[in-house]
Short mmCIF file of C-alpha atoms in Angstrom, two decimals:
data_model
loop_
_atom_site.label_atom_id
_atom_site.label_comp_id
_atom_site.label_asym_id
_atom_site.label_seq_id
_atom_site.Cartn_x
_atom_site.Cartn_y
_atom_site.Cartn_z
CA MET Q 30 19.83 -0.28 82.35
CA VAL Q 31 18.37 -1.66 79.24
CA ASN Q 32 19.00 -5.39 78.38
CA ARG Q 33 20.49 -5.56 75.25
CA ASP Q 34 19.14 -9.18 74.71
CA ASP Q 35 15.73 -7.83 75.37
CA ILE Q 36 16.04 -5.10 72.56
CA ALA Q 37 17.75 -7.59 70.03
CA LYS Q 38 14.56 -9.87 70.92
CA SER Q 39 12.15 -7.17 70.52
CA ALA Q 40 13.79 -6.01 66.99
CA LEU Q 41 13.90 -9.40 65.63
CA GLU Q 42 9.84 -9.52 66.06
CA THR Q 43 9.53 -6.52 63.66
CA LEU Q 44 11.64 -7.57 60.84
CA PRO Q 45 9.40 -8.36 57.79
CA ILE Q 46 11.67 -11.74 56.79
CA THR Q 47 11.10 -15.13 58.54
CA VAL Q 48 14.03 -15.79 60.76
CA ALA Q 49 15.15 -18.82 63.12
CA VAL Q 50 18.25 -20.03 65.12
CA ILE Q 51 19.23 -23.64 65.56
CA ASP Q 52 21.68 -25.22 67.61
CA HIS Q 53 24.37 -27.50 66.41
CA ASP Q 54 22.04 -30.48 66.40
CA GLY Q 55 19.63 -28.58 64.16
CA GLU Q 56 16.93 -28.39 66.76
CA ILE Q 57 15.15 -24.66 66.45
CA LEU Q 58 15.96 -22.46 69.57
CA LEU Q 59 14.09 -19.27 68.47
CA THR Q 60 11.97 -17.86 65.57
CA ASN Q 61 10.38 -14.29 64.97
CA GLU Q 62 6.96 -13.30 64.23
CA ALA Q 63 7.04 -13.48 60.61
CA TRP Q 64 8.29 -17.09 60.84
CA ARG Q 65 5.53 -18.16 63.05
CA GLU Q 66 2.93 -16.63 60.69
CA PHE Q 67 4.20 -17.95 57.58
CA GLY Q 68 2.46 -20.56 55.83
CA PRO Q 69 -1.15 -22.21 56.12
CA GLY Q 70 -2.59 -23.12 59.39
CA GLU Q 71 -2.35 -21.52 62.85
CA PRO Q 72 0.81 -19.58 63.88
CA ASP Q 73 3.66 -21.90 65.24
CA ASP Q 74 7.01 -21.25 66.32
CA HIS Q 75 8.48 -24.59 65.86
CA VAL Q 76 10.69 -24.31 69.06
CA GLY Q 77 12.04 -27.63 69.81
CA THR Q 78 11.47 -29.00 66.35
CA ASP Q 79 14.55 -30.48 64.27
CA TYR Q 80 14.89 -28.13 61.30
CA LEU Q 81 16.75 -30.31 59.07
CA ALA Q 82 14.36 -33.45 59.81
CA THR Q 83 11.42 -31.08 58.23
CA ALA Q 84 12.99 -31.10 54.80
CA THR Q 85 11.57 -33.46 52.46
CA VAL Q 86 14.18 -35.72 51.06
CA GLU Q 87 12.46 -35.87 47.58
CA ASP Q 88 12.53 -32.23 47.05
CA GLU Q 89 15.76 -31.04 45.29
CA HIS Q 90 15.75 -27.83 46.72
CA ALA Q 91 15.35 -29.24 50.28
CA ARG Q 92 18.41 -31.66 49.69
CA ARG Q 93 20.26 -28.83 48.79
CA ALA Q 94 19.35 -26.76 51.94
CA VAL Q 95 20.08 -29.61 54.23
CA GLU Q 96 23.66 -30.32 52.76
CA GLY Q 97 24.36 -26.48 52.84
CA LEU Q 98 23.08 -26.33 56.50
CA GLU Q 99 25.14 -29.31 57.40
CA ASP Q 100 28.17 -27.83 55.86
CA VAL Q 101 27.65 -24.56 58.27
CA LEU Q 102 26.93 -26.66 61.47
CA ASP Q 103 30.08 -28.81 61.17
CA GLY Q 104 32.11 -25.66 60.41
CA ARG Q 105 33.17 -26.74 56.65
CA ARG Q 106 31.62 -23.20 55.77
CA GLU Q 107 30.56 -19.88 57.49
CA THR Q 108 27.63 -19.14 55.24
CA PHE Q 109 25.22 -20.90 52.87
CA ALA Q 110 22.82 -19.34 50.53
CA MET Q 111 20.35 -20.66 47.90
CA GLU Q 112 17.41 -19.45 46.09
CA TYR Q 113 14.35 -21.72 45.77
CA PRO Q 114 10.77 -21.92 44.57
CA CYS Q 115 7.82 -22.37 46.90
CA HIS Q 116 4.67 -21.70 44.85
CA THR Q 117 1.02 -21.83 45.77
CA PRO Q 118 -1.87 -22.80 44.12
CA ASP Q 119 -2.91 -19.28 43.79
CA ARG Q 120 0.53 -17.70 43.06
CA LYS Q 121 4.23 -18.11 42.02
CA GLN Q 122 6.84 -17.06 44.65
CA TRP Q 123 10.38 -17.52 45.10
CA PHE Q 124 12.89 -16.96 48.42
CA LEU Q 125 16.40 -16.82 48.99
CA MET Q 126 17.50 -18.82 52.10
CA ARG Q 127 20.77 -17.54 53.96
CA ALA Q 128 22.30 -19.15 56.95
CA ASN Q 129 25.29 -17.55 59.14
CA ARG Q 130 27.25 -19.93 61.58
CA PHE Q 131 28.04 -17.95 64.99
CA ARG Q 132 28.76 -18.82 68.58
CA VAL Q 133 27.09 -18.08 71.75
CA ASP Q 134 29.29 -18.81 75.23
CA GLY Q 135 31.21 -21.39 72.97
CA ASP Q 136 27.87 -23.02 71.65
CA VAL Q 137 27.48 -23.06 67.94
CA ARG Q 138 24.49 -21.57 66.63
CA VAL Q 139 23.04 -20.80 62.91
CA SER Q 140 20.85 -18.05 62.00
CA ILE Q 141 18.46 -18.90 58.99
CA VAL Q 142 16.83 -16.23 56.99
CA HIS Q 143 14.07 -16.79 54.16
CA LEU Q 144 13.68 -13.37 52.30
CA GLU Q 145 10.84 -13.37 49.53
CA ILE Q 146 12.34 -12.40 46.02
CA THR Q 147 9.37 -13.01 43.89
CA GLU Q 148 9.29 -9.80 42.19
CA ARG Q 149 13.01 -9.96 41.34
CA LYS Q 150 12.63 -13.35 40.21
CA LEU Q 151 10.01 -12.66 37.97
CA ALA Q 152 11.62 -9.43 36.29
CA GLU Q 153 14.68 -11.78 35.84
CA ILE Q 154 12.37 -14.38 34.07
CA ASP Q 155 10.87 -11.74 32.21
CA ALA Q 156 14.17 -10.33 31.00
CA ALA Q 157 15.39 -13.63 30.12
CA GLU Q 158 12.03 -14.33 28.21
CA SER Q 159 12.50 -11.11 26.55
CA ALA Q 160 16.47 -11.67 25.60
CA ASP Q 161 14.97 -15.01 24.11
CA ARG Q 162 12.43 -13.33 22.23
CA LEU Q 163 14.58 -10.86 20.87
CA ARG Q 164 17.06 -13.58 19.62
CA GLU Q 165 14.21 -15.36 18.07
CA GLN Q 166 13.05 -12.36 16.70
CA ARG Q 167 16.62 -11.66 14.93
CA ARG Q 168 17.15 -15.11 13.82
CA ALA Q 169 13.65 -14.77 12.27
CA LEU Q 170 14.43 -11.13 10.70
CA GLU Q 171 17.53 -12.53 9.40
CA HIS Q 172 15.83 -15.42 7.97
CA VAL Q 173 13.37 -13.00 6.57
CA LEU Q 174 15.76 -10.64 5.08
CA ASP Q 175 17.49 -13.56 3.15
CA ARG Q 176 14.35 -14.74 2.03
CA VAL Q 177 13.21 -11.41 0.95
CA ASP Q 178 16.39 -10.19 -0.59
CA GLY Q 179 16.46 -13.27 -2.97
CA LEU Q 180 12.57 -12.85 -3.65
CA ILE Q 181 13.00 -9.38 -4.59
CA ARG Q 182 16.08 -10.00 -6.72
CA ASP Q 183 14.54 -13.12 -8.51
CA VAL Q 184 11.17 -11.53 -9.29
CA THR Q 185 13.01 -8.06 -10.41
CA ASP Q 186 15.25 -10.27 -12.89
CA ALA Q 187 12.30 -11.88 -14.12
CA ALA Q 188 10.44 -8.77 -14.80
CA VAL Q 189 13.13 -7.10 -16.04
CA GLY Q 190 14.69 -9.60 -18.02
CA ALA Q 191 11.00 -10.81 -19.59
CA GLY Q 192 10.35 -9.88 -23.31
CA THR Q 193 6.55 -9.68 -22.84
CA ARG Q 194 4.10 -9.04 -20.37
CA ASP Q 195 3.02 -12.74 -20.47
CA GLU Q 196 6.23 -13.78 -19.65
CA ILE Q 197 6.34 -11.42 -16.93
CA GLU Q 198 3.28 -12.63 -15.26
CA ARG Q 199 4.45 -16.34 -15.77
CA ARG Q 200 7.63 -15.92 -14.31
CA VAL Q 201 6.78 -14.02 -11.42
CA CYS Q 202 3.92 -16.11 -10.28
CA ARG Q 203 6.27 -19.14 -10.46
CA ARG Q 204 8.84 -17.62 -8.21
CA LEU Q 205 6.32 -16.67 -5.91
CA VAL Q 206 5.09 -19.98 -4.98
CA ASP Q 207 8.72 -21.15 -4.60
CA THR Q 208 8.81 -18.97 -1.61
CA ASP Q 209 7.40 -20.18 1.79
CA PRO Q 210 4.54 -19.41 3.05
CA TYR Q 211 3.15 -18.72 -0.43
CA CYS Q 212 0.99 -21.41 -1.94
CA LEU Q 213 -0.67 -19.97 -4.70
CA ALA Q 214 -0.08 -16.65 -7.20
CA TRP Q 215 -2.13 -15.16 -9.79
CA ILE Q 216 -2.40 -12.17 -11.85
CA GLY Q 217 -5.52 -10.59 -12.98
CA ARG Q 218 -5.98 -8.20 -15.94
CA LEU Q 219 -8.84 -5.73 -16.25
CA ASP Q 220 -11.46 -6.11 -19.18
CA VAL Q 221 -12.14 -2.43 -19.85
CA THR Q 222 -15.31 -3.53 -21.75
CA SER Q 223 -17.27 -5.72 -19.07
CA GLY Q 224 -15.28 -4.23 -15.89
CA ARG Q 225 -14.29 -7.74 -14.84
CA ILE Q 226 -10.89 -8.85 -13.50
CA ALA Q 227 -9.89 -12.06 -15.52
CA PRO Q 228 -6.85 -14.26 -14.30
CA SER Q 229 -4.28 -14.20 -16.94
CA GLU Q 230 -1.50 -16.11 -15.47
CA TRP Q 231 -1.12 -18.28 -12.25
CA ALA Q 232 1.02 -20.84 -10.21
CA GLY Q 233 0.52 -23.20 -7.11
CA ARG Q 234 2.05 -25.99 -5.69
CA ASP Q 235 -1.03 -28.07 -6.93
CA ASP Q 236 -1.53 -28.63 -10.62
CA VAL Q 237 -5.19 -27.55 -10.58
CA PRO Q 238 -6.32 -25.15 -13.30
CA LEU Q 239 -7.60 -21.86 -11.85
CA GLU Q 240 -11.13 -21.05 -12.74
CA ASP Q 241 -12.05 -17.70 -13.99
CA ASP Q 242 -14.73 -16.57 -11.40
CA GLY Q 243 -15.49 -13.58 -13.06
CA LEU Q 244 -14.89 -10.93 -10.84
CA LEU Q 245 -16.68 -7.98 -11.42
CA LEU Q 246 -15.83 -4.28 -10.39
CA GLY Q 247 -18.55 -2.29 -8.98
CA SER Q 248 -20.51 -5.05 -7.54
CA ASP Q 249 -20.84 -6.26 -3.90
CA GLU Q 250 -18.03 -8.74 -4.41
CA ARG Q 251 -15.86 -8.89 -1.53
CA HIS Q 252 -12.87 -10.66 -3.13
CA PRO Q 253 -9.72 -8.94 -2.19
CA ALA Q 254 -8.71 -8.71 -5.95
CA VAL Q 255 -11.84 -6.42 -6.58
CA ARG Q 256 -11.15 -4.44 -3.36
CA ALA Q 257 -7.58 -3.72 -4.55
CA VAL Q 258 -8.27 -2.65 -7.82
CA GLU Q 259 -11.30 -0.47 -6.69
CA THR Q 260 -9.41 0.99 -4.19
CA ASP Q 261 -6.01 1.63 -5.46
CA GLU Q 262 -4.57 -0.29 -2.13
CA ALA Q 263 -3.38 -3.48 -1.18
CA THR Q 264 -6.04 -5.82 0.66
CA VAL Q 265 -5.33 -8.70 3.11
CA VAL Q 266 -7.53 -11.13 4.77
CA GLN Q 267 -5.46 -12.55 7.46
CA ASN Q 268 -7.60 -15.51 8.15
CA VAL Q 269 -9.63 -16.87 5.27
CA GLU Q 270 -12.04 -19.23 7.45
CA ALA Q 271 -13.62 -15.89 8.88
CA VAL Q 272 -14.81 -15.06 5.47
CA ALA Q 273 -18.16 -16.75 4.38
CA GLU Q 274 -17.40 -16.91 0.42
CA ALA Q 275 -13.71 -17.41 0.68
CA SER Q 276 -13.88 -20.88 -0.18
CA ARG Q 277 -14.61 -19.88 -3.78
CA TRP Q 278 -11.33 -17.89 -3.94
CA TRP Q 279 -9.45 -21.00 -4.21
CA PRO Q 280 -9.05 -23.57 -7.02
CA VAL Q 281 -11.38 -26.60 -6.25
CA GLY Q 282 -9.56 -29.79 -5.91
CA VAL Q 283 -6.46 -28.13 -4.28
CA ASP Q 284 -5.41 -30.16 -1.07
CA THR Q 285 -3.16 -27.36 0.37
CA ALA Q 286 -4.87 -25.22 3.28
CA VAL Q 287 -5.33 -21.86 2.73
CA GLU Q 288 -5.20 -19.56 5.42
CA SER Q 289 -4.75 -16.02 4.45
CA VAL Q 290 -4.54 -13.78 1.27
CA ALA Q 291 -3.25 -10.58 0.09
CA ALA Q 292 -4.18 -8.58 -3.38
CA VAL Q 293 -2.05 -5.80 -4.74
CA PRO Q 294 -2.91 -3.44 -7.41
CA ILE Q 295 -0.22 -3.39 -10.03
CA ARG Q 296 0.06 0.10 -11.16
CA TYR Q 297 2.38 2.67 -12.62
CA ASN Q 298 1.35 6.02 -12.18
CA ASP Q 299 -2.19 6.47 -12.63
CA VAL Q 300 -2.23 3.16 -14.93
CA THR Q 301 -3.79 -0.14 -13.49
CA TYR Q 302 -2.04 -2.95 -15.13
CA GLY Q 303 -4.07 -5.39 -13.06
CA VAL Q 304 -3.73 -7.19 -9.85
CA LEU Q 305 -1.51 -9.39 -7.78
CA VAL Q 306 -3.13 -12.05 -5.79
CA VAL Q 307 -1.07 -14.38 -3.34
CA PHE Q 308 -2.27 -17.00 -1.09
CA ALA Q 309 -0.28 -18.42 2.20
CA ASP Q 310 -0.97 -21.40 4.21
CA GLU Q 311 -0.24 -19.62 7.32
CA VAL Q 312 -2.56 -17.54 9.25
CA ASP Q 313 -1.54 -13.68 9.72
CA ALA Q 314 1.11 -14.24 7.02
CA PHE Q 315 0.69 -10.64 5.55
CA ASP Q 316 1.91 -8.42 8.43
CA ASP Q 317 3.04 -4.89 7.39
CA ARG Q 318 6.69 -5.99 6.61
CA GLU Q 319 5.49 -8.97 4.19
CA LEU Q 320 2.82 -6.36 2.69
CA LEU Q 321 5.67 -3.68 2.07
CA VAL Q 322 7.64 -6.51 0.15
CA LEU Q 323 4.49 -7.45 -2.06
CA GLU Q 324 3.68 -3.67 -2.67
CA SER Q 325 7.50 -3.25 -3.91
CA LEU Q 326 7.33 -6.25 -6.36
CA ALA Q 327 4.04 -5.05 -7.53
CA GLY Q 328 5.57 -1.51 -8.45
CA THR Q 329 8.50 -3.37 -9.96
CA ILE Q 330 6.15 -5.47 -12.20
CA ALA Q 331 4.16 -2.41 -13.09
CA THR Q 332 7.43 -0.54 -14.23
CA ALA Q 333 8.48 -3.59 -16.35
CA MET Q 334 4.84 -3.65 -17.92
CA ASN Q 335 5.20 -0.29 -18.74
CA ALA Q 336 8.44 -0.32 -20.27
CA ILE Q 337 7.23 -3.34 -22.45
CA GLU Q 338 4.10 -1.28 -23.20
CA THR Q 339 6.03 1.76 -24.36
CA ARG Q 340 8.45 -0.36 -26.79
CA ARG Q 341 5.23 -2.17 -28.23
CA MET Q 342 3.46 1.20 -28.74
CA LEU Q 343 6.44 2.73 -30.51
CA THR Q 344 6.47 -0.26 -32.89
CA SER Q 345 2.96 -1.12 -33.05
CA GLU Q 346 0.37 0.37 -35.38
CA GLY Q 347 -2.28 -0.73 -33.07
CA VAL Q 348 -4.71 1.86 -31.43
CA VAL Q 349 -7.86 1.52 -29.04
CA GLU Q 350 -11.09 3.57 -30.23
CA LEU Q 351 -13.04 4.22 -26.97
CA GLU Q 352 -16.47 6.10 -27.09
CA VAL Q 353 -18.49 6.87 -23.87
CA ALA Q 354 -21.52 9.24 -22.88
CA ILE Q 355 -20.83 11.53 -20.03
CA GLU Q 356 -24.28 12.69 -18.05
CA ASP Q 357 -23.15 15.17 -15.49
CA SER Q 358 -23.91 18.81 -15.37
CA SER Q 359 -20.91 19.86 -14.15
CA LEU Q 360 -19.25 19.00 -17.23
CA PHE Q 361 -18.07 22.34 -18.94
CA LEU Q 362 -19.64 21.57 -22.13
CA THR Q 363 -22.86 20.31 -20.81
CA ALA Q 364 -22.93 23.22 -18.67
CA ILE Q 365 -22.62 25.70 -21.62
CA ALA Q 366 -25.08 23.64 -23.69
CA SER Q 367 -27.54 23.80 -20.89
CA GLU Q 368 -27.09 27.31 -20.11
CA LEU Q 369 -27.31 28.62 -23.67
CA ASP Q 370 -30.24 25.84 -24.75
CA ALA Q 371 -27.81 24.81 -27.46
CA SER Q 372 -25.69 22.32 -29.09
CA VAL Q 373 -21.92 22.45 -28.52
CA THR Q 374 -19.39 21.20 -30.37
CA PHE Q 375 -15.84 20.85 -29.47
CA ARG Q 376 -13.37 21.87 -32.25
CA GLY Q 377 -9.76 21.50 -30.71
CA GLN Q 378 -7.46 22.35 -28.06
CA THR Q 379 -4.05 24.47 -28.02
CA TYR Q 380 -1.76 26.18 -25.31
CA ASP Q 381 -1.03 29.89 -24.66
CA GLY Q 382 2.50 30.99 -24.07
CA ASP Q 383 2.39 30.18 -20.20
CA GLY Q 384 1.34 26.70 -20.92
CA THR Q 385 -2.45 27.16 -20.16
CA PRO Q 386 -4.93 25.39 -22.12
CA LEU Q 387 -7.32 26.87 -24.45
CA VAL Q 388 -10.49 24.79 -25.80
CA PHE Q 389 -12.09 26.15 -29.29
CA LEU Q 390 -15.80 25.30 -29.01
CA HIS Q 391 -18.65 26.15 -31.74
CA VAL Q 392 -22.36 26.99 -30.27
CA ASP Q 393 -25.13 26.96 -32.43
CA ARG Q 394 -26.34 30.09 -31.19
CA SER Q 395 -25.46 33.77 -31.74
CA ALA Q 396 -26.92 35.89 -29.32
CA GLY Q 397 -25.85 36.16 -25.61
CA VAL Q 398 -23.43 33.67 -25.97
CA VAL Q 399 -20.26 34.98 -24.06
CA GLU Q 400 -22.43 36.82 -21.25
CA ALA Q 401 -23.82 33.35 -20.38
CA VAL Q 402 -20.68 31.38 -20.58
CA THR Q 403 -18.64 34.11 -18.36
CA ASP Q 404 -20.60 33.51 -15.24
CA LEU Q 405 -20.37 29.67 -15.41
CA GLU Q 406 -18.22 28.09 -12.99
CA ARG Q 407 -14.91 26.33 -14.12
CA ILE Q 408 -14.79 29.00 -17.18
CA ALA Q 409 -11.83 31.36 -16.40
CA ASP Q 410 -11.97 33.36 -19.58
CA VAL Q 411 -14.14 33.70 -22.66
CA THR Q 412 -12.94 35.05 -26.11
CA THR Q 413 -15.32 35.17 -29.19
CA ILE Q 414 -13.43 34.10 -32.02
CA SER Q 415 -15.91 34.75 -34.68
CA SER Q 416 -19.92 34.92 -35.00
CA SER Q 417 -22.36 34.13 -37.50
CA ASP Q 418 -26.08 33.38 -38.18
CA ASP Q 419 -24.51 29.48 -38.11
CA GLY Q 420 -23.31 30.21 -34.46
CA THR Q 421 -20.31 31.54 -32.39
CA LEU Q 422 -16.90 29.96 -32.33
CA LEU Q 423 -15.39 30.36 -28.75
CA GLU Q 424 -12.07 30.22 -27.16
CA LEU Q 425 -12.14 29.17 -23.70
CA THR Q 426 -9.51 29.44 -20.81
CA LEU Q 427 -10.68 26.51 -18.18
CA ASP Q 428 -10.31 25.77 -14.61
CA ASP Q 429 -11.54 22.46 -15.36
CA GLY Q 430 -8.81 20.03 -16.36
CA VAL Q 431 -10.22 17.27 -17.73
CA VAL Q 432 -9.41 18.01 -21.40
CA THR Q 433 -5.82 18.13 -20.02
CA ALA Q 434 -6.03 15.11 -18.04
CA LEU Q 435 -7.19 13.13 -21.14
CA ALA Q 436 -4.11 14.37 -23.13
CA ASP Q 437 -2.10 13.65 -20.55
CA HIS Q 438 -3.03 9.98 -20.50
CA GLY Q 439 -2.27 9.84 -24.49
CA ALA Q 440 -5.69 10.41 -25.54
CA VAL Q 441 -6.64 11.79 -28.79
CA LEU Q 442 -9.99 13.59 -28.87
CA ARG Q 443 -11.99 12.61 -32.07
CA ARG Q 444 -15.39 14.08 -30.90
CA PHE Q 445 -16.46 16.01 -27.86
CA ASP Q 446 -19.97 17.04 -28.67
CA THR Q 447 -23.02 17.65 -26.32
CA ASP Q 448 -26.60 18.87 -25.70
CA ALA Q 449 -27.91 19.90 -22.64
CA THR Q 450 -27.64 16.64 -21.20
CA VAL Q 451 -25.12 13.85 -22.39
CA ALA Q 452 -21.62 14.46 -23.72
CA ASP Q 453 -20.70 12.41 -26.56
CA VAL Q 454 -16.89 11.72 -26.40
CA ALA Q 455 -14.71 9.85 -28.87
CA LEU Q 456 -11.12 9.11 -27.69
CA GLU Q 457 -8.07 7.35 -29.45
CA LEU Q 458 -6.02 5.72 -27.08
CA PRO Q 459 -2.37 3.85 -27.31
CA SER Q 460 -3.29 0.62 -25.31
CA SER Q 461 -6.12 -1.16 -23.33
CA GLN Q 462 -4.38 -0.16 -20.12
CA SER Q 463 -4.63 3.54 -20.74
CA ALA Q 464 -8.04 2.97 -22.16
CA ARG Q 465 -8.97 1.34 -18.98
CA SER Q 466 -7.33 4.40 -17.22
CA VAL Q 467 -9.13 6.78 -19.03
CA TYR Q 468 -12.51 5.41 -18.44
CA ASP Q 469 -11.68 5.33 -14.86
CA LEU Q 470 -10.63 8.79 -14.56
CA LEU Q 471 -14.03 9.92 -16.40
CA ASP Q 472 -16.08 7.43 -14.14
CA ASP Q 473 -14.50 8.76 -10.96
CA ARG Q 474 -14.83 12.68 -11.96
CA PHE Q 475 -18.37 12.45 -13.29
CA ASP Q 476 -21.95 11.30 -12.13
CA ARG Q 477 -22.60 8.67 -15.02
CA VAL Q 478 -20.20 7.49 -17.59
CA GLU Q 479 -21.51 4.98 -20.08
CA LEU Q 480 -19.10 2.84 -22.30
CA ARG Q 481 -20.65 2.93 -25.85
CA SER Q 482 -17.93 1.44 -27.78
CA TYR Q 483 -14.44 -0.35 -27.34
CA ARG Q 484 -12.63 -1.43 -30.28
CA GLU Q 485 -8.88 -2.28 -30.81
CA THR Q 486 -7.97 -1.56 -34.28
CA GLU Q 487 -4.77 -0.67 -36.54
CA ARG Q 488 -3.81 2.59 -37.11
CA PRO Q 489 -2.08 3.65 -40.47
CA THR Q 490 1.41 3.82 -40.57
CA GLU Q 491 1.65 7.64 -40.71
CA THR Q 492 -0.82 9.32 -38.61
CA PRO Q 493 -1.67 13.11 -38.12
CA GLN Q 494 -0.30 13.02 -34.85
CA ASP Q 495 2.98 12.09 -36.23
CA LEU Q 496 2.88 14.87 -38.70
CA ALA Q 497 1.59 17.09 -35.85
CA ALA Q 498 4.45 16.00 -33.70
CA ARG Q 499 6.75 16.98 -36.38
CA LEU Q 500 5.12 20.19 -37.14
CA GLU Q 501 5.04 21.43 -33.46
CA SER Q 502 8.99 20.51 -33.35
CA SER Q 503 9.68 22.92 -36.32
CA VAL Q 504 7.56 25.81 -35.43
CA THR Q 505 7.15 28.43 -32.67
CA ASP Q 506 4.67 28.39 -29.98
CA ARG Q 507 3.26 31.62 -31.44
CA GLN Q 508 3.28 30.21 -35.29
CA LEU Q 509 1.56 27.09 -34.01
CA MET Q 510 -1.00 28.93 -31.95
CA ALA Q 511 -1.94 31.33 -35.30
CA LEU Q 512 -2.16 28.30 -37.32
CA ARG Q 513 -4.67 26.63 -34.82
CA LYS Q 514 -6.86 29.41 -34.09
CA ALA Q 515 -7.13 30.35 -38.04
CA TYR Q 516 -8.10 26.23 -38.59
CA PHE Q 517 -10.45 25.91 -35.56
CA ALA Q 518 -12.02 29.30 -36.57
CA GLY Q 519 -12.56 28.24 -40.10
CA TYR Q 520 -10.42 30.79 -41.42
CA PHE Q 521 -9.61 28.68 -44.44
CA ALA Q 522 -12.96 28.07 -45.28
CA TRP Q 523 -14.93 30.37 -48.06
CA PRO Q 524 -16.31 32.56 -47.11
CA ARG Q 525 -14.27 33.49 -44.33
CA PRO Q 526 -16.36 33.42 -41.07
CA VAL Q 527 -13.61 35.44 -39.39
CA SER Q 528 -11.00 37.69 -40.65
CA GLY Q 529 -7.23 37.68 -40.07
CA GLU Q 530 -7.82 41.17 -38.00
CA GLU Q 531 -10.28 39.49 -35.57
CA LEU Q 532 -7.92 36.50 -35.22
CA ALA Q 533 -4.78 38.77 -34.38
CA GLU Q 534 -6.83 40.49 -32.04
CA SER Q 535 -7.55 37.39 -30.14
CA MET Q 536 -3.98 37.00 -29.97
CA ASP Q 537 -3.13 40.56 -28.84
CA ILE Q 538 -0.82 41.19 -31.74
CA SER Q 539 -1.06 43.32 -35.03
CA ARG Q 540 -2.60 41.87 -38.30
CA SER Q 541 0.41 41.84 -40.13
CA THR Q 542 2.35 40.03 -37.44
CA PHE Q 543 -0.45 37.31 -37.35
CA HIS Q 544 -0.13 36.64 -41.07
CA GLN Q 545 3.58 36.27 -40.87
CA HIS Q 546 3.18 33.88 -37.99
CA LEU Q 547 0.36 32.04 -40.13
CA ARG Q 548 2.41 31.93 -43.15
CA ALA Q 549 5.36 30.65 -41.58
CA ALA Q 550 3.57 27.76 -39.94
CA GLN Q 551 1.92 27.09 -43.42
CA ARG Q 552 4.83 26.98 -45.44
CA LYS Q 553 6.34 24.44 -42.55
CA LEU Q 554 3.36 22.29 -42.77
CA LEU Q 555 3.72 22.09 -46.58
CA ASP Q 556 7.24 21.36 -46.34
CA GLU Q 557 6.38 18.25 -44.06
CA LEU Q 558 3.59 17.00 -46.61
CA PHE Q 559 6.01 17.58 -49.65
CA ASP Q 560 9.29 16.64 -48.08
CA GLY Q 561 10.52 20.00 -48.22
CA ASP Q 562 13.05 21.69 -45.52
CA PRO Q 563 11.07 22.37 -42.27
CA THR Q 564 13.98 24.08 -40.78
CA SER Q 565 14.37 26.59 -43.27
CA GLU Q 566 13.54 30.21 -41.92
CA GLY Q 567 10.42 31.83 -42.47
#
C-alpha cells in the first residue's frame, strides 16, 4: 500500500517554490529542495535551526515577518502574508512570503512558503511609473496649452491690431520673450539688392543691441535664418553648443545661456516677408508641438503684414522698378532668338476666351519664322499676325507660364527683349516683397539670373494700369482682344503693316465683325480719356 506521507514528501521536493515547516517554537522541521538550494553557498536544509532567530532585527521586512509568524504560532491569526525585496548585487528581485497554521497529532505546525514575484513586481512598478509619467505629461500638456493659447491669442492680437509692419514686428518680438523658455526673438527682412537678411526688430531679456551680422543668402552660412529662407521651411538647432559658429548667432554681452534656436519663414502664399528667429534657454526646446505653434504664429504674422501691404499699395504711389538679365536657353524668348539667329522683342500679352495666355513677339526676320518656332518646346501654337521686310509679328500660345507667373505676382512687364543668349527684362512691381518674390521665382526657374537694377520710386497718380483696369471692366473680351491685337500688330501705324482682314482671320471672325469689335473698344477707350460714358452701347 502506498504511503501517503512518502507521496507528500516527494511531491514537496518537486515544487519550484521554497517551503519550510516549523514547530511551535520556530524550529525548522522540514524543507524542500528549492529551499535548500536557494541562496549562495552549499545547499543547506537548516533543519533544527530557529527560523525566527535568523531574522535581522534591524531589517524592517524581517521584523514584519517575525511579528506575523509569532501571531500565527500563538493562534492570533491562521495565516500571514507579506511581500518583500531581496535584491542581490546582480539583480533586483521580490518574493511573497506566506505562512499557514495547521496541526499534526495535536501539535502546532506552520508552513512557510517563499514565492518569487519579481516579474509581477517589475510590471507593477512599470505601470505605476507609466501612470506617473502620464500624469506628469498631462500636467505639462495642460500647462503648454494654457501657455500656447495665451501666446497665440496675444500674438494674433498684436499682429492684427498693429497699424504698420514695424509695429507688428515690435509687438510680436516683445510678446515672445515674455514666454518661457524663449529668451530672444528677432525678425529679419530680406534685402533684394544684396541678398541679405537684416534684423529689423528684436526683443530679449537683456538690454543688449542685436548686431547685424549680414546673413547672406546663397552662401555657406549655416545660420538657421538663412536656411529657413532658402528652403521655405522651419529650421531648428536643438543644441547650439554642437554648432561651432553658433556663438555669433547671439548678441555679445548677453548673460543668458542660449541652448536652442528655431527660425521660421514669414511667408504669405509665395511672398516671403522675412524670417522669425526665436532662441530658448533650454536644450531641445523646439519639439514638433512647439514648432507647430511657431509656424502658426508666423502664418498669422505674414497674413497681417500682407493686409497692411495691401492697404499701403491701394493708397501709396510707390512702385518698385526691377531689371534683371536672364541667361538660360530654356527661356522661350531666348530659344526663339537662338533658333532664328535674330533679336526678339516682347510686344505684349492677352488671353483668349478660355483664359489661355497669348504672347505677341516681334522677330527681326521674315523668312522661315513660323516653321522654326513651331518645332520649339514650350510653344503650343504659332500664328503670324503680320510680316514685312522689317520682321515678323507672331502670336504665340505658350506652355511656358513664366509671363503668366509674373502677372500673378503683380508684375507689369515694361521690357522683355533678347538675343540668342541673354534676355533683358524690366518690371514694375507694387512692393519690395513682391520684387523679392519675383526675383526668387526667376532665380529658381532659370540657370542664371543677374539683378541689374532695383529702384523704389513714385508712380503717377493715374497710371496706365488704372486706365487699363477700367477699360477692361467696360469692354467685352472679344472687343479687348481686337483692340490689343490691332495695337500689338501695328494696325494704328501708317503705313499699316497688317490689314483688318488679317487680324480678323487670326481671331477666326469676319472682317466686319472684327471692325465692329475694334471700334466699340476704341470708343470706350476714348470715353475713358475724355470722361465720356464707357457704359454706353456699341
